[in-house]
Every structure is written in structure tokens, then in C-alpha cells.
């Protein structure tokens, strides 16, 4: 979380991102369909990358023998995607014949379309997109929606110049909006996102809230007792729990230097201060890791050790949950296992937050992003650190946006919003001001503009998200202590603005 996390991030960001997002399939320029296994007639999902719930079945085909069946759950959408080689500055048409309720098709970082229902028969979903300059790969996808019935798909086609798509043989998809959402005109503002599922309990956190990190150490910022955290912060993340000699286990105690700086601050004082914050309606989580953290959860035993020790610290100090801020890698399978065990022990009001670095959320295939998607049914919010990052690709996959700009915030948040996380699970993490980070410091007003752009489609920079996300959760800052050193300019500017969001 503090300074100097990945010295080479700026120089490798673009290359690493392209490698993570696309695996190009050789382009057959004379082919009538650029997709591999477009009708699933191989009898399997070869050529496609699919999440759980997707399979190939017989007896449901539109033509041939096989079709794709997707079985969404409360936490998965049975998404399948395929990457192909394309030409820059070229129009392509993507068509899929689908059957069922709430079926979506689209291209990563670009346009999408969907149908609320096809009346039991196959219907064609079609969209056209144009690649940007320098773009040589595109990833198209198809998926259902959370907790909706099984859907089927067959006869998918991706065609470019000289290879027209097969004409639809049934009615076009319905233009009716999903619940609580309206399809807008092509002009501003962009369309609202599909209906989110019911969010998990979040310990009485507001619809839009501000998170701040509190230092359990001494540095050039201002030392504070927890009870002195201003009321503008809704969620306080205590930084940091540390590794022990037992794999997966963590511990926490007041840092001796901080205790001295505050005139004798003890574990008992922290427990009392957390109770005081609770009385003010605030919530407090224990952050695990940080820049130097070496907590490792790589097997079932360490997952159990993690959940047991975090739960013990929650009982001892009164923490409302845990924040995952592991900046040196994590195993999404076993960390997910640990967090589910913790949820079982702590109950439905457990708060789970994550603070990945920017590069960790560039692709759903990355371990941090995969963890977020794996636990999205119990995840409260991801507040990505949009700083100390260099330049990164946005969800359009066309430009490397520079940190410290509104385009950087909106284009990178769009990656999460368009790849499986609900808007209420996405927040913007920024430095509180000078001294808090080595790069990416922005004026608090820029944070407000970015949130306005994402929620309403207004006050955007040159990048415009493909739709609006009124439920965007809010913001995070590193840190409360640095905010104090800068006259609380961040919290006093951003927190009142959150009350104006939809």
C-alpha cells in the first residue's frame, strides 16, 4: 500500500496486460467464420475459455448435434469467451443464436447486447464493433445472468470484411430493459448496467461510502488514535496484520513505535476505540499484508490457519471483517477457501474488502481478479490502488492511460465493471495527497468527477464508459493519516460528494 511497490510496473504494464487479456487464434482471412468450434460440434468447449456452469449438451441444438448450455448461479454467469486475431480499424459482426432469459453477448472492452427472453425459441443476437488503431486481437463472449435459468447458444459467428454473418432466422432480441434499468439512446449518457444481484450484507455500510487506512506504524504522516478518525470515514482499515511462523496464520498488536508516539497506546485502547467507532455507526476491518506483507495461503491447512487467526483477532479486538492487501501474490483458490471459512464462522455481516494494485486487476485471468470473481457472492468491495502504477490499458484495450488522470480512473475501473463485478463492489482507491504515494496523486475533485462519470456519464474525460454504473460504491484513500497531514482535504471533498450519487 505505501510507496515503491513495483518499480518495473510502468515499463511492462502494456505488454503484460496484452499478454494477460488475449490469446490470439490465427486469422484465416478467407474463412466465413473467424471463431473456432462456433457450433460446439466438437462435442466439447475446445476453442472457448469458460467459467463453471458452461458445458456442451445434446438435444438442445439449433442445428447439428451439440449446443452450449449455461447454468448461472447466484455467483456465476456461465461466461464463455474466445479470442481471435483481427485487423486494426476494421468492422466486425458477432452473431449468436440464443435461447433463454437474460443472455448477453459482447466484445471485451467494447459493445454488448442482450435479450431478457426469447420465448422458448432460438433468437439471433447480433452486434457490430470496429477495432481501433493498432488492435490485432479481440475477445468475444457470451454469458447468462446471476441466478437466472439455464440458457442455450448455438451457431455463433464472427465475421469481418467480405465475410458477412449468417442472416438471423428468428426475431431480433427484445428491446425491453431488464429490471431497474433502461436502455438509453446512442447519445449521452451511456446505458445503465444490467440489474445487479442482491448484494450481500455489508455491516450497515452506506450505499456509497469512503474507506480510509489507519497506520499501525510511524512515518512522515500524522499519528492518530483510532477514536480520533474523522466522521467522514465510513470504513476504517487497520493496517496491517502480519504473518507468523505458521503458514497462513496472522497476528496483530500495537506497533511499539506508535504506542510511544501516542503516549502509550495499547491493544486495550484499540479495542475500546473500535467500540467507540461502532457507537458512531462506523465499521472497522483488519487489513492483511501491505507492501511488505508476506502472508501466504497456498493450501487447505494454511487456509484454515488464516481463517482461524483472523476470526480470533475479530473476537479479540472487535473487527468487522478483513481486508486483503497482499501485494506479493496470492493463490485465489486457497485464499477463497479461507475467506469462505471465515464467512461461515463470522456470519453474513462479515465485511470482506480487497485492495489490489492496478496491475492485479487488468485481467479476469489474474489471480487477484480471479479471487474477487470467485467470492463475489460474499465480497463487499474492491478498492483498487489507482496509483504507483505507471500507464495501463483501460477496458477499451486501445490506449495506455497515464496515472493521475480521470481517464486512468474511469477506463481502468471499467475493466472490473465490465468483467463480472457488480458496481456496488467497485471503488476507486487514491492517495490522500502529497507524500502518500510516489505517483498517481490527483485532486479530490478529480475523484468526484470520475465517480460522476461512472455513475451518471457526466464530467468524463476523453474516455467514456460503455454504460453508467449508478451503484458504484465509492472511494478509498491511503491513508487517513496522510489525509490528516494534508488538512483532510481528500475526505472533506469526496465524502460529501458521495451523498449526491444516485
Short mmCIF file of C-alpha atoms in Angstrom, two decimals:
data_model
loop_
_atom_site.label_atom_id
_atom_site.label_comp_id
_atom_site.label_asym_id
_atom_site.label_seq_id
_atom_site.Cartn_x
_atom_site.Cartn_y
_atom_site.Cartn_z
CA UNK A 1 0.00 0.00 0.00
CA UNK A 2 2.73 2.61 0.73
CA UNK A 3 5.45 3.77 -1.68
CA UNK A 4 7.53 1.87 -4.26
CA UNK A 5 5.60 -1.31 -4.90
CA UNK A 6 6.64 -2.44 -8.36
CA UNK A 7 9.47 -0.48 -9.89
CA UNK A 8 9.05 -2.01 -13.33
CA UNK A 9 5.24 -1.74 -13.48
CA UNK A 10 5.27 1.34 -15.69
CA UNK A 11 7.57 -0.16 -18.27
CA UNK A 12 5.93 -3.60 -18.52
CA UNK A 13 2.28 -2.69 -17.95
CA UNK A 14 1.17 -2.58 -21.56
CA UNK A 15 2.97 -5.75 -22.61
CA UNK A 16 1.84 -7.67 -19.52
CA UNK A 17 -1.74 -6.58 -20.00
CA UNK A 18 -1.95 -7.59 -23.62
CA UNK A 19 -0.50 -10.96 -22.77
CA UNK A 20 -3.00 -11.50 -19.98
CA UNK A 21 -6.08 -10.41 -21.86
CA UNK A 22 -5.72 -12.17 -25.20
CA UNK A 23 -4.54 -15.44 -26.61
CA UNK A 24 -4.74 -14.88 -30.33
CA UNK A 25 -6.13 -17.53 -32.67
CA UNK A 26 -4.54 -17.40 -36.16
CA UNK A 27 -6.76 -15.50 -38.55
CA UNK A 28 -7.95 -17.27 -41.68
CA UNK A 29 -8.69 -14.31 -43.91
CA UNK A 30 -10.74 -16.32 -46.37
CA UNK A 31 -12.87 -18.01 -43.70
CA UNK A 32 -16.56 -17.25 -43.40
CA UNK A 33 -16.38 -17.54 -39.61
CA UNK A 34 -13.40 -16.49 -37.52
CA UNK A 35 -14.45 -18.50 -34.47
CA UNK A 36 -13.13 -21.93 -33.61
CA UNK A 37 -15.80 -24.53 -32.77
CA UNK A 38 -18.61 -21.98 -33.33
CA UNK A 39 -21.41 -24.55 -33.12
CA UNK A 40 -19.78 -26.74 -30.45
CA UNK A 41 -19.88 -29.66 -32.89
CA UNK A 42 -16.58 -30.90 -31.48
CA UNK A 43 -18.74 -32.12 -28.61
CA UNK A 44 -16.73 -30.08 -26.12
CA UNK A 45 -15.65 -26.50 -25.32
CA UNK A 46 -12.46 -26.59 -27.38
CA UNK A 47 -11.52 -23.10 -28.56
CA UNK A 48 -13.51 -21.48 -25.77
CA UNK A 49 -12.49 -20.36 -22.30
CA UNK A 50 -15.44 -20.87 -19.95
CA UNK A 51 -16.21 -20.45 -16.29
CA UNK A 52 -18.07 -23.05 -14.25
CA UNK A 53 -21.63 -23.73 -15.29
CA UNK A 54 -20.90 -23.91 -19.02
CA UNK A 55 -20.97 -27.23 -20.88
CA UNK A 56 -21.77 -28.78 -24.26
CA UNK A 57 -25.02 -30.76 -24.44
CA UNK A 58 -27.05 -32.77 -26.94
CA UNK A 59 -30.75 -32.50 -27.63
CA UNK A 60 -30.77 -28.68 -27.46
CA UNK A 61 -29.07 -27.75 -30.73
CA UNK A 62 -30.43 -25.25 -33.22
CA UNK A 63 -28.54 -27.05 -35.98
CA UNK A 64 -26.28 -30.09 -35.84
CA UNK A 65 -25.98 -32.17 -32.69
CA UNK A 66 -24.48 -30.02 -29.96
CA UNK A 67 -25.14 -26.68 -28.26
CA UNK A 68 -23.73 -24.65 -25.39
CA UNK A 69 -25.64 -24.84 -22.11
CA UNK A 70 -25.01 -22.23 -19.43
CA UNK A 71 -26.21 -22.68 -15.85
CA UNK A 72 -25.75 -19.42 -13.90
CA UNK A 73 -25.77 -19.40 -10.12
CA UNK A 74 -26.05 -16.64 -7.55
CA UNK A 75 -22.33 -16.00 -8.01
CA UNK A 76 -21.53 -17.05 -11.61
CA UNK A 77 -22.85 -16.17 -15.07
CA UNK A 78 -21.52 -19.19 -17.02
CA UNK A 79 -19.41 -16.98 -19.26
CA UNK A 80 -17.57 -18.33 -22.32
CA UNK A 81 -15.17 -16.29 -24.40
CA UNK A 82 -12.84 -16.71 -27.34
CA UNK A 83 -10.02 -14.53 -28.64
CA UNK A 84 -9.28 -14.15 -32.34
CA UNK A 85 -6.85 -12.20 -34.48
CA UNK A 86 -8.37 -9.12 -36.12
CA UNK A 87 -7.28 -6.23 -38.29
CA UNK A 88 -6.98 -2.67 -36.93
CA UNK A 89 -9.63 -0.09 -37.84
CA UNK A 90 -11.96 -2.77 -39.19
CA UNK A 91 -15.65 -3.53 -38.64
CA UNK A 92 -16.69 -6.98 -37.42
CA UNK A 93 -20.08 -8.55 -36.77
CA UNK A 94 -20.68 -11.00 -33.94
CA UNK A 95 -23.84 -13.14 -34.01
CA UNK A 96 -25.08 -15.84 -31.65
CA UNK A 97 -28.33 -17.76 -31.68
CA UNK A 98 -29.55 -17.99 -28.10
CA UNK A 99 -32.44 -19.37 -26.13
CA UNK A 100 -33.38 -18.47 -22.57
CA UNK A 101 -33.64 -15.47 -20.26
CA UNK A 102 -31.06 -12.72 -19.83
CA UNK A 103 -28.46 -13.84 -22.35
CA UNK A 104 -25.63 -11.44 -23.20
CA UNK A 105 -23.04 -11.24 -25.96
CA UNK A 106 -20.28 -8.69 -26.40
CA UNK A 107 -16.64 -7.93 -27.04
CA UNK A 108 -14.33 -7.25 -24.10
CA UNK A 109 -13.75 -3.54 -23.73
CA UNK A 110 -16.41 -2.72 -26.30
CA UNK A 111 -20.08 -3.06 -27.14
CA UNK A 112 -22.56 -5.64 -25.92
CA UNK A 113 -26.20 -6.57 -26.34
CA UNK A 114 -28.63 -8.86 -24.54
CA UNK A 115 -32.12 -10.28 -24.52
CA UNK A 116 -34.43 -10.57 -21.49
CA UNK A 117 -36.02 -13.67 -23.01
CA UNK A 118 -36.57 -15.49 -26.30
CA UNK A 119 -39.92 -17.15 -25.66
CA UNK A 120 -38.51 -20.67 -25.71
CA UNK A 121 -37.17 -20.49 -29.27
CA UNK A 122 -33.73 -19.63 -30.58
CA UNK A 123 -33.28 -15.96 -31.49
CA UNK A 124 -30.34 -14.12 -33.01
CA UNK A 125 -28.29 -11.66 -31.00
CA UNK A 126 -26.08 -9.53 -33.23
CA UNK A 127 -23.67 -6.65 -32.65
CA UNK A 128 -21.14 -4.86 -34.80
CA UNK A 129 -17.92 -3.37 -33.49
CA UNK A 130 -14.95 -1.60 -35.05
CA UNK A 131 -11.43 -2.25 -33.88
CA UNK A 132 -9.14 0.63 -33.03
CA UNK A 133 -5.77 1.59 -34.43
CA UNK A 134 -3.15 -0.99 -33.60
CA UNK A 135 -5.66 -3.55 -32.29
CA UNK A 136 -4.85 -7.04 -33.57
CA UNK A 137 -6.87 -9.23 -31.21
CA UNK A 138 -10.44 -9.19 -29.94
CA UNK A 139 -12.19 -11.33 -27.34
CA UNK A 140 -15.89 -12.03 -27.80
CA UNK A 141 -18.04 -13.51 -25.08
CA UNK A 142 -21.45 -14.94 -24.24
CA UNK A 143 -22.99 -15.41 -20.82
CA UNK A 144 -26.19 -15.53 -18.81
CA UNK A 145 -27.03 -13.59 -15.66
CA UNK A 146 -26.85 -14.33 -11.96
CA UNK A 147 -29.47 -16.75 -10.61
CA UNK A 148 -31.32 -16.88 -13.94
CA UNK A 149 -32.44 -20.11 -15.66
CA UNK A 150 -30.27 -22.22 -17.95
CA UNK A 151 -29.60 -20.69 -21.37
CA UNK A 152 -28.52 -22.33 -24.64
CA UNK A 153 -26.48 -20.99 -27.53
CA UNK A 154 -25.58 -22.36 -30.94
CA UNK A 155 -24.25 -21.29 -34.35
CA UNK A 156 -22.04 -18.40 -33.21
CA UNK A 157 -20.29 -16.35 -35.87
CA UNK A 158 -17.66 -13.64 -36.00
CA UNK A 159 -17.24 -12.16 -39.45
CA UNK A 160 -15.16 -9.37 -40.89
CA UNK A 161 -14.96 -7.61 -44.27
CA UNK A 162 -16.06 -9.90 -47.08
CA UNK A 163 -17.43 -12.50 -44.68
CA UNK A 164 -21.00 -11.48 -43.86
CA UNK A 165 -22.62 -13.15 -40.85
CA UNK A 166 -25.40 -15.67 -41.33
CA UNK A 167 -28.74 -13.86 -41.54
CA UNK A 168 -30.99 -14.21 -38.48
CA UNK A 169 -33.80 -16.70 -38.95
CA UNK A 170 -35.82 -15.54 -35.98
CA UNK A 171 -36.94 -12.32 -34.42
CA UNK A 172 -34.32 -9.88 -33.13
CA UNK A 173 -33.80 -9.65 -29.38
CA UNK A 174 -36.29 -7.77 -27.29
CA UNK A 175 -35.58 -4.13 -26.59
CA UNK A 176 -37.30 -4.32 -23.22
CA UNK A 177 -34.97 -3.30 -20.39
CA UNK A 178 -34.00 -5.56 -17.51
CA UNK A 179 -35.50 -4.75 -14.10
CA UNK A 180 -34.44 -1.36 -12.74
CA UNK A 181 -32.52 -0.48 -15.92
CA UNK A 182 -33.35 1.42 -19.10
CA UNK A 183 -31.58 1.19 -22.49
CA UNK A 184 -30.61 4.79 -23.42
CA UNK A 185 -30.24 6.39 -26.83
CA UNK A 186 -26.88 6.34 -28.56
CA UNK A 187 -26.07 9.79 -27.23
CA UNK A 188 -25.03 10.63 -23.68
CA UNK A 189 -25.41 9.36 -21.06
CA UNK A 190 -24.34 5.77 -21.78
CA UNK A 191 -26.64 2.89 -20.87
CA UNK A 192 -27.09 1.67 -17.33
CA UNK A 193 -25.57 -1.67 -16.39
CA UNK A 194 -27.63 -4.88 -16.22
CA UNK A 195 -29.52 -5.43 -12.96
CA UNK A 196 -27.16 -6.35 -10.13
CA UNK A 197 -27.95 -9.29 -7.94
CA UNK A 198 -28.90 -8.68 -4.35
CA UNK A 199 -25.72 -7.60 -2.65
CA UNK A 200 -24.51 -9.48 0.43
CA UNK A 201 -24.97 -7.84 3.83
CA UNK A 202 -22.27 -5.24 4.40
CA UNK A 203 -22.45 -4.46 8.09
CA UNK A 204 -24.72 -1.43 7.69
CA UNK A 205 -22.36 0.38 5.34
CA UNK A 206 -23.93 3.19 3.29
CA UNK A 207 -24.84 2.72 -0.37
CA UNK A 208 -21.83 4.89 -1.25
CA UNK A 209 -19.03 5.09 1.30
CA UNK A 210 -15.48 6.23 1.96
CA UNK A 211 -12.78 3.87 3.20
CA UNK A 212 -9.56 5.04 4.81
CA UNK A 213 -6.49 3.15 6.03
CA UNK A 214 -5.20 3.80 9.54
CA UNK A 215 -1.48 3.36 10.20
CA UNK A 216 -0.32 0.97 12.89
CA UNK A 217 3.17 2.37 12.42
CA UNK A 218 5.01 5.68 12.40
CA UNK A 219 6.06 7.55 9.28
CA UNK A 220 6.07 11.13 7.98
CA UNK A 221 2.27 11.37 8.23
CA UNK A 222 0.25 12.21 11.35
CA UNK A 223 -0.14 9.62 14.13
CA UNK A 224 -3.74 9.18 15.27
CA UNK A 225 -5.65 7.14 17.80
CA UNK A 226 -8.49 5.23 16.17
CA UNK A 227 -11.09 7.14 18.13
CA UNK A 228 -9.79 10.37 16.54
CA UNK A 229 -10.57 9.26 12.97
CA UNK A 230 -12.94 11.89 11.50
CA UNK A 231 -16.58 11.04 10.89
CA UNK A 232 -16.16 11.41 7.11
CA UNK A 233 -14.70 7.88 7.02
CA UNK A 234 -17.33 5.17 6.97
CA UNK A 235 -14.99 2.17 6.90
CA UNK A 236 -11.60 2.15 8.59
CA UNK A 237 -9.00 -0.44 7.56
CA UNK A 238 -6.39 -1.02 10.26
CA UNK A 239 -3.01 -1.60 8.58
CA UNK A 240 -1.62 -4.22 8.94
CA UNK A 241 -1.93 -7.75 10.29
CA UNK A 242 1.31 -9.62 9.76
CA UNK A 243 2.46 -13.17 9.05
CA UNK A 244 3.60 -15.53 11.80
CA UNK A 245 5.85 -18.57 11.58
CA UNK A 246 2.81 -20.73 10.81
CA UNK A 247 1.76 -20.70 7.12
CA UNK A 248 -1.42 -18.70 6.67
CA UNK A 249 -1.64 -17.52 10.26
CA UNK A 250 -1.65 -13.79 11.02
CA UNK A 251 -1.17 -11.70 14.12
CA UNK A 252 -1.78 -8.11 15.19
CA UNK A 253 -0.61 -5.91 18.02
CA UNK A 254 0.03 -2.21 18.51
CA UNK A 255 3.35 -1.21 16.96
CA UNK A 256 5.73 -0.22 19.79
CA UNK A 257 6.87 2.93 18.00
CA UNK A 258 3.27 4.03 17.51
CA UNK A 259 2.46 3.28 21.13
CA UNK A 260 5.31 5.53 22.19
CA UNK A 261 4.38 8.29 19.74
CA UNK A 262 0.83 8.35 21.09
CA UNK A 263 1.90 8.43 24.69
CA UNK A 264 1.21 4.80 25.49
CA UNK A 265 -1.36 3.30 23.11
CA UNK A 266 -2.23 -0.33 23.86
CA UNK A 267 -4.22 -3.23 22.44
CA UNK A 268 -6.85 -2.48 25.06
CA UNK A 269 -7.05 1.11 23.78
CA UNK A 270 -7.58 -0.15 20.23
CA UNK A 271 -10.37 -2.46 21.39
CA UNK A 272 -12.05 0.41 23.22
CA UNK A 273 -11.61 2.75 20.26
CA UNK A 274 -13.18 0.24 17.86
CA UNK A 275 -16.17 0.05 20.21
CA UNK A 276 -16.34 3.85 20.14
CA UNK A 277 -16.29 3.88 16.34
CA UNK A 278 -19.09 1.30 16.34
CA UNK A 279 -21.15 3.59 18.54
CA UNK A 280 -20.76 6.26 15.82
CA UNK A 281 -22.02 3.87 13.13
CA UNK A 282 -18.58 3.18 11.68
CA UNK A 283 -17.10 -0.18 10.66
CA UNK A 284 -13.52 -1.35 11.13
CA UNK A 285 -11.69 -4.13 9.27
CA UNK A 286 -8.25 -5.62 9.75
CA UNK A 287 -6.05 -5.23 6.67
CA UNK A 288 -3.73 -8.14 5.94
CA UNK A 289 -0.45 -7.66 4.13
CA UNK A 290 0.65 -4.33 2.75
CA UNK A 291 3.72 -3.64 0.63
CA UNK A 292 5.99 -5.74 2.81
CA UNK A 293 3.44 -8.34 3.90
CA UNK A 294 4.36 -11.97 3.32
CA UNK A 295 1.18 -13.81 4.30
CA UNK A 296 0.88 -16.98 2.21
CA UNK A 297 -2.23 -19.13 1.86
CA UNK A 298 -1.29 -21.87 -0.59
CA UNK A 299 -3.04 -24.99 0.70
CA UNK A 300 -6.02 -26.10 2.75
CA UNK A 301 -4.08 -26.14 6.02
CA UNK A 302 -2.88 -22.55 5.62
CA UNK A 303 -6.41 -21.51 4.57
CA UNK A 304 -7.72 -22.87 7.86
CA UNK A 305 -4.90 -21.15 9.77
CA UNK A 306 -5.79 -17.86 8.10
CA UNK A 307 -9.49 -18.07 8.86
CA UNK A 308 -8.90 -19.22 12.45
CA UNK A 309 -6.44 -16.46 13.30
CA UNK A 310 -8.39 -13.68 11.58
CA UNK A 311 -11.55 -14.80 13.36
CA UNK A 312 -9.67 -14.83 16.66
CA UNK A 313 -8.47 -11.26 16.10
CA UNK A 314 -12.02 -10.20 15.21
CA UNK A 315 -13.23 -11.58 18.52
CA UNK A 316 -10.37 -10.01 20.48
CA UNK A 317 -10.48 -6.51 19.02
CA UNK A 318 -13.99 -6.23 17.57
CA UNK A 319 -13.06 -6.02 13.90
CA UNK A 320 -15.99 -6.27 11.49
CA UNK A 321 -14.08 -8.10 8.79
CA UNK A 322 -10.90 -8.38 6.82
CA UNK A 323 -9.16 -6.51 4.00
CA UNK A 324 -6.90 -8.43 1.60
CA UNK A 325 -3.93 -6.24 0.64
CA UNK A 326 -1.40 -8.86 -0.43
CA UNK A 327 0.94 -7.12 -2.85
CA UNK A 328 3.33 -10.00 -3.37
CA UNK A 329 0.97 -12.53 -4.91
CA UNK A 330 -1.84 -14.76 -3.70
CA UNK A 331 -3.46 -18.09 -4.51
CA UNK A 332 -7.10 -17.39 -5.46
CA UNK A 333 -8.23 -20.96 -4.78
CA UNK A 334 -6.99 -21.27 -1.22
CA UNK A 335 -7.48 -17.63 -0.24
CA UNK A 336 -11.06 -18.00 -1.47
CA UNK A 337 -11.34 -21.14 0.66
CA UNK A 338 -10.01 -19.23 3.68
CA UNK A 339 -12.47 -16.37 3.24
CA UNK A 340 -15.42 -18.73 2.87
CA UNK A 341 -14.41 -20.49 6.07
CA UNK A 342 -14.20 -17.12 7.79
CA UNK A 343 -17.64 -16.19 6.47
CA UNK A 344 -19.07 -19.43 7.86
CA UNK A 345 -17.67 -18.62 11.29
CA UNK A 346 -18.33 -14.87 11.39
CA UNK A 347 -21.74 -14.81 9.74
CA UNK A 348 -23.47 -12.86 6.99
CA UNK A 349 -22.43 -9.42 8.24
CA UNK A 350 -18.75 -10.14 7.67
CA UNK A 351 -17.13 -7.35 5.63
CA UNK A 352 -14.60 -8.55 3.04
CA UNK A 353 -12.65 -5.92 1.12
CA UNK A 354 -9.70 -6.11 -1.24
CA UNK A 355 -7.01 -3.58 -2.17
CA UNK A 356 -5.20 -4.91 -5.24
CA UNK A 357 -2.59 -2.97 -7.15
CA UNK A 358 -3.68 -1.64 -10.52
CA UNK A 359 -1.80 -4.28 -12.48
CA UNK A 360 -3.53 -7.03 -10.45
CA UNK A 361 -6.94 -6.06 -11.87
CA UNK A 362 -6.01 -5.76 -15.55
CA UNK A 363 -7.42 -9.16 -16.48
CA UNK A 364 -10.00 -11.58 -15.02
CA UNK A 365 -7.36 -14.26 -15.52
CA UNK A 366 -5.07 -12.61 -12.95
CA UNK A 367 -5.00 -14.19 -9.50
CA UNK A 368 -6.39 -11.16 -7.63
CA UNK A 369 -9.19 -10.61 -10.13
CA UNK A 370 -9.93 -14.34 -10.09
CA UNK A 371 -10.24 -14.25 -6.29
CA UNK A 372 -12.68 -11.34 -6.48
CA UNK A 373 -14.82 -13.18 -9.02
CA UNK A 374 -14.66 -16.44 -7.07
CA UNK A 375 -16.02 -14.83 -3.89
CA UNK A 376 -18.27 -12.16 -5.36
CA UNK A 377 -21.29 -13.63 -3.56
CA UNK A 378 -19.68 -12.71 -0.21
CA UNK A 379 -17.39 -9.85 -1.32
CA UNK A 380 -18.16 -6.34 -0.08
CA UNK A 381 -15.93 -4.16 -2.23
CA UNK A 382 -12.67 -4.00 -4.20
CA UNK A 383 -10.91 -0.66 -3.87
CA UNK A 384 -8.08 -0.95 -6.38
CA UNK A 385 -5.00 1.18 -5.79
CA UNK A 386 -5.02 3.52 -8.78
CA UNK A 387 -1.55 4.86 -8.04
CA UNK A 388 2.13 3.91 -8.13
CA UNK A 389 1.20 2.23 -11.40
CA UNK A 390 2.70 3.94 -14.42
CA UNK A 391 0.50 3.74 -17.52
CA UNK A 392 -2.07 0.97 -18.00
CA UNK A 393 -4.57 -0.19 -20.61
CA UNK A 394 -8.23 0.58 -19.99
CA UNK A 395 -11.27 -1.54 -20.82
CA UNK A 396 -11.17 -0.33 -24.43
CA UNK A 397 -7.80 -2.12 -24.78
CA UNK A 398 -6.72 0.65 -27.14
CA UNK A 399 -4.74 3.15 -25.10
CA UNK A 400 -2.28 3.11 -22.24
CA UNK A 401 -3.75 5.74 -19.92
CA UNK A 402 -1.46 7.73 -17.65
CA UNK A 403 -1.95 7.50 -13.91
CA UNK A 404 -3.07 10.65 -12.18
CA UNK A 405 -5.82 11.39 -14.74
CA UNK A 406 -9.58 10.98 -14.84
CA UNK A 407 -9.24 8.73 -17.90
CA UNK A 408 -6.99 6.39 -15.94
CA UNK A 409 -9.57 6.05 -13.15
CA UNK A 410 -12.62 5.55 -15.35
CA UNK A 411 -11.05 3.37 -18.05
CA UNK A 412 -9.45 1.02 -15.53
CA UNK A 413 -12.47 0.82 -13.22
CA UNK A 414 -14.43 -0.10 -16.35
CA UNK A 415 -12.38 -3.32 -16.62
CA UNK A 416 -13.84 -4.60 -13.36
CA UNK A 417 -17.32 -3.27 -14.06
CA UNK A 418 -17.47 -4.98 -17.46
CA UNK A 419 -15.90 -8.26 -16.38
CA UNK A 420 -18.04 -9.68 -13.63
CA UNK A 421 -18.02 -7.47 -10.54
CA UNK A 422 -21.18 -5.66 -9.57
CA UNK A 423 -20.93 -1.85 -9.47
CA UNK A 424 -21.54 -1.90 -5.72
CA UNK A 425 -18.35 -4.00 -5.43
CA UNK A 426 -16.10 -1.45 -7.16
CA UNK A 427 -14.50 1.60 -5.55
CA UNK A 428 -11.66 3.95 -6.53
CA UNK A 429 -8.53 3.89 -4.37
CA UNK A 430 -6.39 7.05 -4.40
CA UNK A 431 -3.63 8.69 -2.34
CA UNK A 432 -4.83 11.26 0.15
CA UNK A 433 -2.39 13.84 -1.15
CA UNK A 434 1.32 14.72 -1.44
CA UNK A 435 3.54 12.28 0.40
CA UNK A 436 1.06 9.41 0.31
CA UNK A 437 2.31 7.82 -2.93
CA UNK A 438 5.09 8.08 -5.46
CA UNK A 439 2.71 8.60 -8.37
CA UNK A 440 -0.97 8.86 -9.16
CA UNK A 441 -1.88 11.66 -6.75
CA UNK A 442 -4.94 13.52 -8.07
CA UNK A 443 -7.01 16.41 -6.80
CA UNK A 444 -10.01 15.15 -4.79
CA UNK A 445 -12.23 16.95 -7.30
CA UNK A 446 -10.88 14.59 -9.99
CA UNK A 447 -12.03 11.63 -7.88
CA UNK A 448 -15.50 13.18 -7.73
CA UNK A 449 -15.53 13.73 -11.48
CA UNK A 450 -14.52 10.12 -12.09
CA UNK A 451 -17.30 8.86 -9.84
CA UNK A 452 -19.76 11.16 -11.60
CA UNK A 453 -18.62 9.83 -14.96
CA UNK A 454 -19.08 6.23 -13.87
CA UNK A 455 -22.39 6.80 -12.08
CA UNK A 456 -24.05 9.29 -14.43
CA UNK A 457 -21.98 9.53 -17.60
CA UNK A 458 -21.14 13.19 -16.94
CA UNK A 459 -17.90 15.04 -16.10
CA UNK A 460 -15.93 12.41 -18.06
CA UNK A 461 -12.58 12.95 -19.72
CA UNK A 462 -11.95 11.76 -23.26
CA UNK A 463 -12.73 8.18 -22.22
CA UNK A 464 -16.43 7.40 -21.87
CA UNK A 465 -17.51 4.11 -20.27
CA UNK A 466 -19.82 1.92 -22.37
CA UNK A 467 -22.64 2.40 -19.85
CA UNK A 468 -23.34 4.03 -16.49
CA UNK A 469 -22.99 2.38 -13.09
CA UNK A 470 -25.21 4.25 -10.61
CA UNK A 471 -24.38 1.79 -7.82
CA UNK A 472 -20.60 2.42 -8.00
CA UNK A 473 -19.61 2.00 -4.36
CA UNK A 474 -17.38 4.95 -3.58
CA UNK A 475 -13.73 5.65 -2.83
CA UNK A 476 -10.81 4.61 -0.69
CA UNK A 477 -7.76 6.60 0.34
CA UNK A 478 -4.29 5.78 1.50
CA UNK A 479 -4.50 6.98 4.12
CA UNK A 480 -6.36 8.64 6.98
CA UNK A 481 -3.00 9.62 8.44
CA UNK A 482 -1.83 11.19 5.18
CA UNK A 483 -5.19 12.90 4.83
CA UNK A 484 -4.60 14.42 8.26
CA UNK A 485 -1.18 15.62 7.10
CA UNK A 486 -2.90 17.34 4.15
CA UNK A 487 -5.64 19.06 6.15
CA UNK A 488 -8.21 16.30 5.48
CA UNK A 489 -8.69 17.74 2.01
CA UNK A 490 -9.49 14.33 0.48
CA UNK A 491 -12.17 13.20 2.93
CA UNK A 492 -13.76 16.64 3.26
CA UNK A 493 -14.10 16.87 -0.54
CA UNK A 494 -15.00 13.31 -1.52
CA UNK A 495 -17.25 12.19 1.34
CA UNK A 496 -19.94 14.89 0.92
CA UNK A 497 -19.94 14.24 -2.82
CA UNK A 498 -20.76 10.54 -2.27
CA UNK A 499 -24.08 11.64 -0.76
CA UNK A 500 -25.05 13.17 -4.12
CA UNK A 501 -24.60 9.97 -6.13
CA UNK A 502 -27.71 8.06 -7.28
#
